[in-house]
Short mmCIF file of C-alpha atoms in Angstrom, two decimals:
data_model
loop_
_atom_site.label_atom_id
_atom_site.label_comp_id
_atom_site.label_asym_id
_atom_site.label_seq_id
_atom_site.Cartn_x
_atom_site.Cartn_y
_atom_site.Cartn_z
CA MET A 1 5.73 -26.31 25.44
CA THR A 2 5.21 -22.67 26.26
CA TRP A 3 8.03 -20.87 27.95
CA ALA A 4 8.43 -17.52 29.65
CA VAL A 5 10.95 -14.82 29.02
CA GLN A 6 12.90 -14.47 32.24
CA GLY A 7 15.13 -11.85 33.78
CA GLY A 8 16.04 -8.86 31.67
CA ASP A 9 15.53 -10.52 28.28
CA GLU A 10 13.39 -8.40 26.03
CA ASP A 11 10.12 -9.99 24.98
CA GLU A 12 9.62 -9.34 21.28
CA PHE A 13 5.86 -9.75 21.78
CA ALA A 14 5.53 -7.34 24.72
CA TYR A 15 4.54 -4.52 22.40
CA VAL A 16 1.35 -6.43 21.57
CA PHE A 17 0.07 -6.66 25.15
CA THR A 18 0.01 -2.98 26.07
CA ASP A 19 -1.41 -1.29 29.17
CA GLU A 20 -4.06 0.38 27.04
CA LEU A 21 -5.18 -2.89 25.48
CA ALA A 22 -5.24 -4.69 28.84
CA GLN A 23 -7.45 -2.05 30.49
CA ARG A 24 -9.71 -1.97 27.45
CA VAL A 25 -10.24 -5.73 27.76
CA VAL A 26 -11.01 -5.44 31.47
CA ASP A 27 -13.46 -2.60 30.88
CA GLN A 28 -15.27 -4.65 28.24
CA VAL A 29 -15.56 -7.96 30.10
CA SER A 30 -15.94 -6.92 33.75
CA PRO A 31 -19.55 -5.66 33.45
CA ARG A 32 -20.54 -9.14 32.23
CA LEU A 33 -18.81 -11.02 35.08
CA ALA A 34 -19.53 -11.24 38.77
CA TYR A 35 -15.81 -11.53 39.51
CA ASN A 36 -12.87 -9.17 39.67
CA VAL A 37 -10.52 -9.45 36.67
CA ASN A 38 -6.83 -8.53 36.51
CA LEU A 39 -4.48 -8.63 33.55
CA MET A 40 -0.75 -8.80 34.21
CA ASP A 41 2.23 -8.35 31.89
CA ARG A 42 5.10 -10.83 31.52
CA LYS A 43 6.74 -9.46 34.70
CA GLY A 44 3.64 -10.01 36.82
CA ARG A 45 2.79 -6.29 36.94
CA ILE A 46 -0.93 -5.53 36.92
CA ILE A 47 -1.68 -3.46 33.81
CA GLY A 48 -5.46 -3.83 33.71
CA SER A 49 -7.85 -4.14 36.65
CA VAL A 50 -11.32 -3.30 37.91
CA ASP A 51 -9.54 -1.94 40.99
CA GLY A 52 -7.54 1.03 39.71
CA SER A 53 -5.47 1.19 42.90
CA ARG A 54 -3.79 -2.11 41.98
CA ILE A 55 -2.49 -0.89 38.61
CA GLY A 56 1.31 -1.06 38.61
CA THR A 57 1.61 -3.46 41.54
CA VAL A 58 3.18 -6.89 41.17
CA HIS A 59 0.89 -9.91 41.49
CA ALA A 60 2.57 -12.84 43.28
CA GLY A 61 0.20 -15.40 41.79
CA ALA A 62 0.96 -14.12 38.30
CA LEU A 63 4.70 -14.42 38.91
CA GLN A 64 4.23 -18.05 39.92
CA ALA A 65 2.10 -18.75 36.83
CA ILE A 66 4.79 -17.21 34.62
CA ARG A 67 7.58 -19.10 36.37
CA ASP A 68 5.79 -22.48 36.26
CA GLY A 69 4.17 -21.97 32.86
CA ARG A 70 0.79 -23.26 34.09
CA PRO A 71 -2.38 -22.01 35.85
CA VAL A 72 -2.07 -21.27 39.54
CA LEU A 73 -5.06 -21.78 41.86
CA VAL A 74 -5.21 -19.90 45.16
CA ASP A 75 -7.64 -21.38 47.71
CA THR A 76 -9.52 -19.24 50.20
CA ASP A 77 -7.37 -20.45 53.08
CA GLU A 78 -4.21 -19.50 51.15
CA GLN A 79 -5.18 -15.92 50.42
CA SER A 80 -3.53 -12.95 52.11
CA ALA A 81 -3.62 -9.17 51.91
CA ASP A 82 -1.58 -9.31 48.68
CA VAL A 83 -2.85 -12.59 47.24
CA ARG A 84 -6.56 -13.25 46.87
CA ALA A 85 -8.37 -16.49 46.16
CA GLY A 86 -8.89 -17.25 42.49
CA ILE A 87 -6.99 -18.43 39.44
CA ASN A 88 -4.09 -17.01 37.44
CA ILE A 89 -3.68 -18.36 33.92
CA PRO A 90 -0.62 -17.60 31.74
CA LEU A 91 -1.27 -16.08 28.30
CA ALA A 92 0.74 -17.65 25.49
CA LEU A 93 1.46 -16.09 22.12
CA ASP A 94 3.55 -17.99 19.58
CA GLY A 95 4.93 -20.23 22.31
CA ARG A 96 5.88 -17.42 24.70
CA ILE A 97 4.15 -16.32 27.85
CA VAL A 98 3.33 -12.64 27.38
CA GLY A 99 1.11 -12.09 30.42
CA VAL A 100 -1.42 -13.53 32.85
CA VAL A 101 -5.18 -13.43 33.31
CA GLY A 102 -6.32 -13.37 36.93
CA VAL A 103 -9.91 -13.93 38.10
CA THR A 104 -10.72 -13.42 41.79
CA GLY A 105 -13.19 -15.73 43.53
CA ASP A 106 -13.77 -19.29 44.63
CA PRO A 107 -11.33 -21.38 42.50
CA GLY A 108 -14.00 -23.97 41.81
CA GLU A 109 -16.27 -21.29 40.38
CA VAL A 110 -13.81 -19.10 38.52
CA GLU A 111 -11.60 -21.76 36.85
CA SER A 112 -13.92 -22.23 33.87
CA VAL A 113 -14.48 -18.46 33.59
CA GLY A 114 -10.72 -17.89 33.68
CA ASN A 115 -10.05 -20.46 30.95
CA VAL A 116 -12.60 -18.91 28.63
CA LEU A 117 -11.31 -15.41 29.39
CA ALA A 118 -7.69 -16.46 28.80
CA LEU A 119 -8.61 -17.98 25.44
CA THR A 120 -10.50 -14.82 24.49
CA VAL A 121 -7.57 -12.58 25.40
CA GLU A 122 -5.11 -14.82 23.50
CA LEU A 123 -7.28 -14.59 20.39
CA LEU A 124 -7.44 -10.81 20.78
CA LEU A 125 -3.66 -10.60 21.18
CA ARG A 126 -3.13 -12.77 18.12
CA ASN A 127 -5.42 -10.50 16.14
CA GLU A 128 -3.52 -7.43 17.36
CA GLN A 129 -0.23 -9.11 16.45
CA HIS A 130 -1.49 -9.93 12.98
CA ARG A 131 -2.72 -6.38 12.41
CA ASP A 132 0.56 -4.92 13.64
CA SER A 133 2.56 -7.34 11.48
CA SER A 134 0.49 -6.44 8.40
CA ARG A 135 0.99 -2.72 9.03
CA TRP A 136 4.73 -3.23 9.51
CA ARG A 137 5.02 -5.27 6.33
CA GLU A 138 3.11 -2.77 4.21
CA THR A 139 5.24 0.06 5.63
CA ALA A 140 8.40 -1.89 4.80
CA VAL A 141 7.20 -2.52 1.23
CA ARG A 142 6.27 1.15 0.83
CA GLU A 143 9.74 2.23 2.01
CA LEU A 144 11.33 -0.22 -0.43
CA LEU A 145 9.29 1.18 -3.31
CA LEU A 146 10.18 4.74 -2.31
CA GLY A 147 13.83 3.70 -2.32
CA LEU A 148 13.45 2.41 -5.88
CA VAL A 149 11.72 5.64 -6.93
CA ASN A 150 14.45 7.77 -5.35
CA GLY A 151 17.27 5.61 -6.67
CA THR A 152 18.60 4.80 -3.18
CA VAL A 153 18.11 1.02 -3.35
CA ALA A 154 20.68 -1.00 -5.31
CA GLU A 155 20.21 -4.65 -6.25
CA THR A 156 21.90 -5.95 -3.10
CA GLY A 157 19.70 -3.74 -0.93
CA LEU A 158 16.63 -4.82 -2.88
CA LEU A 159 17.30 -8.51 -2.32
CA GLU A 160 18.09 -7.95 1.36
CA ALA A 161 14.96 -5.87 1.93
CA LEU A 162 12.75 -8.53 0.32
CA ARG A 163 14.29 -11.24 2.51
CA HIS A 164 13.68 -9.07 5.58
CA ILE A 165 10.04 -8.61 4.57
CA GLY A 166 9.71 -12.37 4.22
CA SER A 167 9.25 -12.35 0.44
CA PRO A 168 12.59 -13.39 -1.08
CA MET A 169 12.59 -12.84 -4.84
CA THR A 170 15.14 -12.67 -7.62
CA PRO A 171 15.23 -11.13 -11.13
CA PRO A 172 13.62 -10.59 -13.53
CA TRP A 173 11.51 -7.78 -12.05
CA ASN A 174 8.37 -5.88 -12.88
CA VAL A 175 6.70 -2.89 -11.27
CA THR A 176 3.07 -2.06 -11.98
CA ALA A 177 0.76 0.61 -10.59
CA VAL A 178 -3.02 0.40 -10.34
CA ILE A 179 -4.71 3.79 -10.74
CA PRO A 180 -8.32 4.97 -11.10
CA ALA A 181 -10.05 4.56 -14.45
CA ALA A 182 -10.26 7.61 -16.69
CA GLY A 183 -13.32 9.69 -15.91
CA SER A 184 -13.58 8.41 -12.34
CA GLY A 185 -13.30 11.97 -11.03
CA SER A 186 -10.19 11.35 -8.91
CA TRP A 187 -6.49 10.75 -9.48
CA SER A 188 -6.28 8.63 -6.31
CA LEU A 189 -7.84 5.25 -5.61
CA PRO A 190 -10.52 5.22 -2.90
CA SER A 191 -9.27 3.57 0.28
CA SER A 192 -11.82 0.79 -0.08
CA THR A 193 -10.55 0.00 -3.59
CA SER A 194 -6.92 -0.06 -2.45
CA VAL A 195 -7.75 -2.43 0.41
CA ALA A 196 -9.72 -4.69 -1.94
CA LEU A 197 -6.85 -4.80 -4.46
CA LEU A 198 -4.27 -5.59 -1.78
CA ARG A 199 -6.46 -8.40 -0.47
CA ARG A 200 -6.98 -9.72 -3.99
CA ILE A 201 -3.27 -10.41 -4.44
CA GLN A 202 -2.51 -11.26 -0.82
CA GLY A 203 -0.65 -14.54 -0.67
CA THR A 204 0.34 -14.42 -4.33
CA SER A 205 3.85 -15.80 -4.74
CA HIS A 206 6.64 -13.58 -6.06
CA VAL A 207 4.65 -10.39 -5.31
CA VAL A 208 4.72 -7.57 -2.74
CA ALA A 209 2.40 -4.57 -2.86
CA ALA A 210 1.62 -1.35 -1.02
CA GLU A 211 -0.36 1.85 -1.41
CA LEU A 212 1.74 4.79 -2.62
CA GLN A 213 0.93 8.10 -4.34
CA GLY A 214 -2.77 7.30 -4.41
CA ALA A 215 -2.13 4.04 -6.32
CA VAL A 216 -1.46 0.42 -5.48
CA TRP A 217 2.11 -0.44 -6.48
CA VAL A 218 2.89 -4.09 -7.20
CA LEU A 219 6.47 -5.36 -7.35
CA SER A 220 6.90 -8.80 -8.94
CA GLY A 221 10.06 -10.87 -9.10
CA SER A 222 11.09 -14.40 -9.98
CA ALA A 223 7.86 -14.55 -11.96
CA THR A 224 7.18 -16.25 -15.27
CA ASP A 225 5.12 -14.50 -17.93
CA ARG A 226 2.17 -16.67 -16.93
CA GLU A 227 2.47 -15.72 -13.23
CA LEU A 228 2.82 -12.04 -14.08
CA ALA A 229 -0.23 -12.20 -16.35
CA ALA A 230 -2.17 -13.92 -13.57
CA THR A 231 -1.23 -11.15 -11.13
CA TRP A 232 -2.39 -8.48 -13.57
CA GLU A 233 -5.64 -10.36 -14.11
CA ARG A 234 -6.32 -10.25 -10.35
CA LEU A 235 -5.79 -6.49 -10.41
CA ARG A 236 -8.09 -5.74 -13.34
CA SER A 237 -11.51 -4.31 -12.71
CA ALA A 238 -13.89 -1.90 -14.42
CA ASP A 239 -12.80 1.13 -12.40
CA VAL A 240 -8.98 0.91 -12.59
CA ARG A 241 -6.11 1.23 -15.07
CA LEU A 242 -2.79 -0.61 -15.01
CA VAL A 243 0.47 1.21 -15.71
CA THR A 244 3.05 -1.50 -16.34
CA GLY A 245 6.82 -1.47 -16.46
CA ARG A 246 9.06 -3.89 -18.32
CA ARG A 247 8.10 -7.55 -18.00
CA GLU A 248 11.66 -8.82 -17.43
CA ALA A 249 13.54 -5.87 -15.97
CA SER A 250 16.99 -6.00 -14.45
CA ALA A 251 17.53 -4.26 -11.11
CA ARG A 252 18.76 -1.13 -12.92
CA GLU A 253 15.80 -1.16 -15.31
CA LEU A 254 13.44 -1.68 -12.37
CA SER A 255 14.81 1.45 -10.69
CA VAL A 256 14.32 3.43 -13.92
CA ASP A 257 10.75 2.18 -14.30
CA ALA A 258 9.95 2.96 -10.67
CA ALA A 259 11.39 6.47 -10.99
CA ARG A 260 9.37 7.13 -14.17
CA LEU A 261 6.26 5.76 -12.52
CA GLY A 262 6.75 8.05 -9.54
CA ILE A 263 7.12 11.07 -11.84
CA LEU A 264 3.98 10.19 -13.79
CA LEU A 265 1.79 9.48 -10.78
CA ALA A 266 2.62 12.95 -9.51
CA ARG A 267 1.06 14.17 -12.80
CA ALA A 268 -1.53 11.42 -13.22
CA HIS A 269 -3.72 13.63 -15.41
CA LEU A 270 -1.10 13.21 -18.18
CA LEU A 271 -1.69 9.48 -18.43
CA PRO A 272 -3.71 8.08 -21.35
CA ALA A 273 -7.24 6.87 -20.74
CA ASP A 274 -6.43 3.30 -21.83
CA SER A 275 -7.15 0.53 -19.31
CA GLU A 276 -3.59 -0.78 -19.68
CA ILE A 277 -0.68 1.57 -20.26
CA GLU A 278 2.95 0.59 -20.87
CA LEU A 279 5.59 2.86 -19.37
CA SER A 280 7.77 2.37 -22.43
CA ALA A 281 5.22 4.34 -24.50
CA LEU A 282 5.16 7.32 -22.14
CA ALA A 283 8.50 9.05 -22.82
CA PRO A 284 6.78 12.33 -23.89
CA GLU A 285 4.62 12.32 -20.75
CA VAL A 286 7.68 11.77 -18.55
CA ALA A 287 9.56 14.60 -20.29
CA VAL A 288 6.70 17.08 -19.92
CA ALA A 289 6.02 16.03 -16.31
CA GLN A 290 9.60 17.00 -15.41
CA GLN A 291 9.94 20.27 -17.32
CA SER A 292 9.44 23.64 -15.67
CA ARG A 293 6.17 25.52 -15.84
CA ASP A 294 7.90 28.29 -17.80
CA ILE A 295 8.92 25.85 -20.53
CA SER A 296 5.41 24.40 -20.68
CA HIS A 297 3.95 27.90 -20.92
CA ASP A 298 6.35 28.91 -23.70
CA THR A 299 5.58 25.72 -25.67
CA VAL A 300 1.85 26.33 -25.44
CA GLU A 301 2.26 29.98 -26.47
CA ARG A 302 4.31 29.09 -29.55
CA VAL A 303 2.35 26.09 -30.78
CA LEU A 304 -1.20 26.16 -29.50
CA THR A 305 -2.13 29.79 -28.98
CA PRO A 306 -2.57 30.42 -32.75
CA LEU A 307 -4.96 27.45 -33.02
CA SER A 308 -8.71 27.49 -32.49
CA THR A 309 -10.38 24.86 -30.32
CA ILE A 310 -11.44 22.96 -33.45
CA LEU A 311 -7.88 22.85 -34.78
CA ARG A 312 -6.53 21.71 -31.38
CA ASP A 313 -9.11 18.93 -31.28
CA THR A 314 -8.16 18.00 -34.84
CA ALA A 315 -4.49 17.75 -33.92
CA ARG A 316 -5.31 15.70 -30.84
CA ALA A 317 -7.47 13.25 -32.78
CA PHE A 318 -4.94 12.94 -35.63
CA LEU A 319 -2.20 12.02 -33.13
CA ALA A 320 -4.49 9.62 -31.25
CA GLN A 321 -5.17 7.80 -34.54
CA ASN A 322 -1.45 7.33 -35.25
CA LEU A 323 -1.39 9.94 -38.05
CA SER A 324 -4.05 8.13 -40.06
CA ILE A 325 -6.15 10.59 -42.06
CA ALA A 326 -8.93 8.06 -42.62
CA ALA A 327 -9.15 7.00 -38.96
CA ALA A 328 -8.97 10.59 -37.68
CA ALA A 329 -11.69 11.73 -40.10
CA THR A 330 -13.93 8.92 -38.83
CA ALA A 331 -13.17 9.76 -35.19
CA LEU A 332 -14.01 13.44 -35.79
CA ASP A 333 -16.99 12.58 -38.00
CA VAL A 334 -15.78 14.87 -40.79
CA HIS A 335 -15.00 14.36 -44.48
CA ARG A 336 -11.45 13.36 -45.35
CA ASN A 337 -10.98 16.56 -47.36
CA THR A 338 -12.11 18.62 -44.36
CA LEU A 339 -9.47 16.95 -42.20
CA VAL A 340 -6.76 17.58 -44.81
CA GLN A 341 -7.76 21.26 -44.97
CA ARG A 342 -7.52 21.54 -41.19
CA LEU A 343 -4.09 19.91 -41.15
CA ASP A 344 -2.92 22.35 -43.81
CA ARG A 345 -4.28 25.24 -41.75
CA ILE A 346 -2.41 23.97 -38.65
CA GLU A 347 0.79 23.93 -40.69
CA GLN A 348 0.18 27.51 -41.91
CA LEU A 349 -0.32 28.78 -38.33
CA THR A 350 2.38 26.82 -36.51
CA GLY A 351 4.84 25.61 -39.13
CA LEU A 352 4.20 22.02 -38.03
CA ASN A 353 3.27 19.45 -40.66
CA LEU A 354 1.64 16.80 -38.47
CA ARG A 355 1.99 14.20 -41.22
CA THR A 356 5.71 14.06 -40.40
CA PHE A 357 6.96 12.27 -37.30
CA ASP A 358 9.11 15.03 -35.77
CA HIS A 359 6.42 17.67 -36.13
CA ALA A 360 3.80 15.28 -34.73
CA VAL A 361 5.99 14.74 -31.65
CA ALA A 362 6.33 18.52 -31.19
CA MET A 363 2.55 18.87 -31.28
CA ARG A 364 2.09 16.06 -28.80
CA LEU A 365 4.50 17.74 -26.38
CA ALA A 366 2.60 21.01 -26.74
CA LEU A 367 -0.74 19.34 -26.03
CA LEU A 368 0.73 17.62 -22.96
CA ALA A 369 2.18 20.93 -21.76
CA ALA A 370 -1.29 22.47 -22.02
CA THR A 371 -2.64 19.64 -19.87
CA VAL A 372 0.03 20.37 -17.25
CA LEU A 373 -0.85 24.06 -17.16
CA LYS A 374 -4.51 23.21 -16.56
CA ASP A 375 -3.64 21.07 -13.54
CA PRO A 376 -4.24 23.08 -10.32
CA HIS A 377 -1.85 20.77 -8.41
CA HIS A 378 1.11 21.38 -10.71
CA GLU A 379 3.98 23.02 -8.84
CA ALA A 380 6.39 25.45 -10.36
#
């Protein structure tokens, strides 16, 4: 049975039925009806009316409908200066009376109109409630993710926040970001793509998601490998890349992955073009993303300035092919001997023998630093 909030108790649904919404409803329906329409809040105060002079006044019929929890009919012979003939129907939302619809006129004529109008307004309020709840939930998830990125959310706080959101989860954890595909022309997902991705995983168990830093972040917990793989499959499409953290992270490891992800998304141009990228393979990118512009500039001056464009491209291809001379020669469409000569020339000019691991890492850092310096959004 529906029940009304009485006295001074605060109605947790009152925020849904606002003055602005009530007047908007009246303005939309009144031109189509031959009757006067009033909308009252849970205290019987008129908050929407064709007659603007009645806004803010208390409607006695509405108070009775709220008190009794049922429609109140006022016959013509019962009307007075303050109470007019018609019907007042309580509006119920999740079992609580949040307001009243009043239609003025002969009760026999307006009862059916009032019932339809009350149902319409209840559906509108439910839609508004759902939209507001969705916005609140996404905001709460976004704040939780920011807390992980900033290192301000410990495991206890993480579990409590997820319970508050209505998505209780436990370890192990995973955090994944969905970003635009390489060559898409933007480092941020279009709004339509973000909305589509969030809808695609809506209702998935052990998952919460929100838009952050131009990407869709997905936090998974209590998930098996199969469930995690299924979530990633829902996120895959031709125009996005996935940047994935550890599959079975502890709370501490989750915070580290989230922090690294936040650093990298601020320098998204550093990320590889692969459709799926593991955070664990991006230590050089994280290091370069955090270093000062002066250090990046000095690295580029020392390592890359002596090299021609062809030699830089050679170094880049050799590293991309995991230091394989045969694979790099094929990728560059040059003879093996030509590639060897270029590698020797790079060593002469920079002192770096790219066929050794340490020197290859130094070259990779230099190439990443050059990418940072080319980014117009990079801050000192």
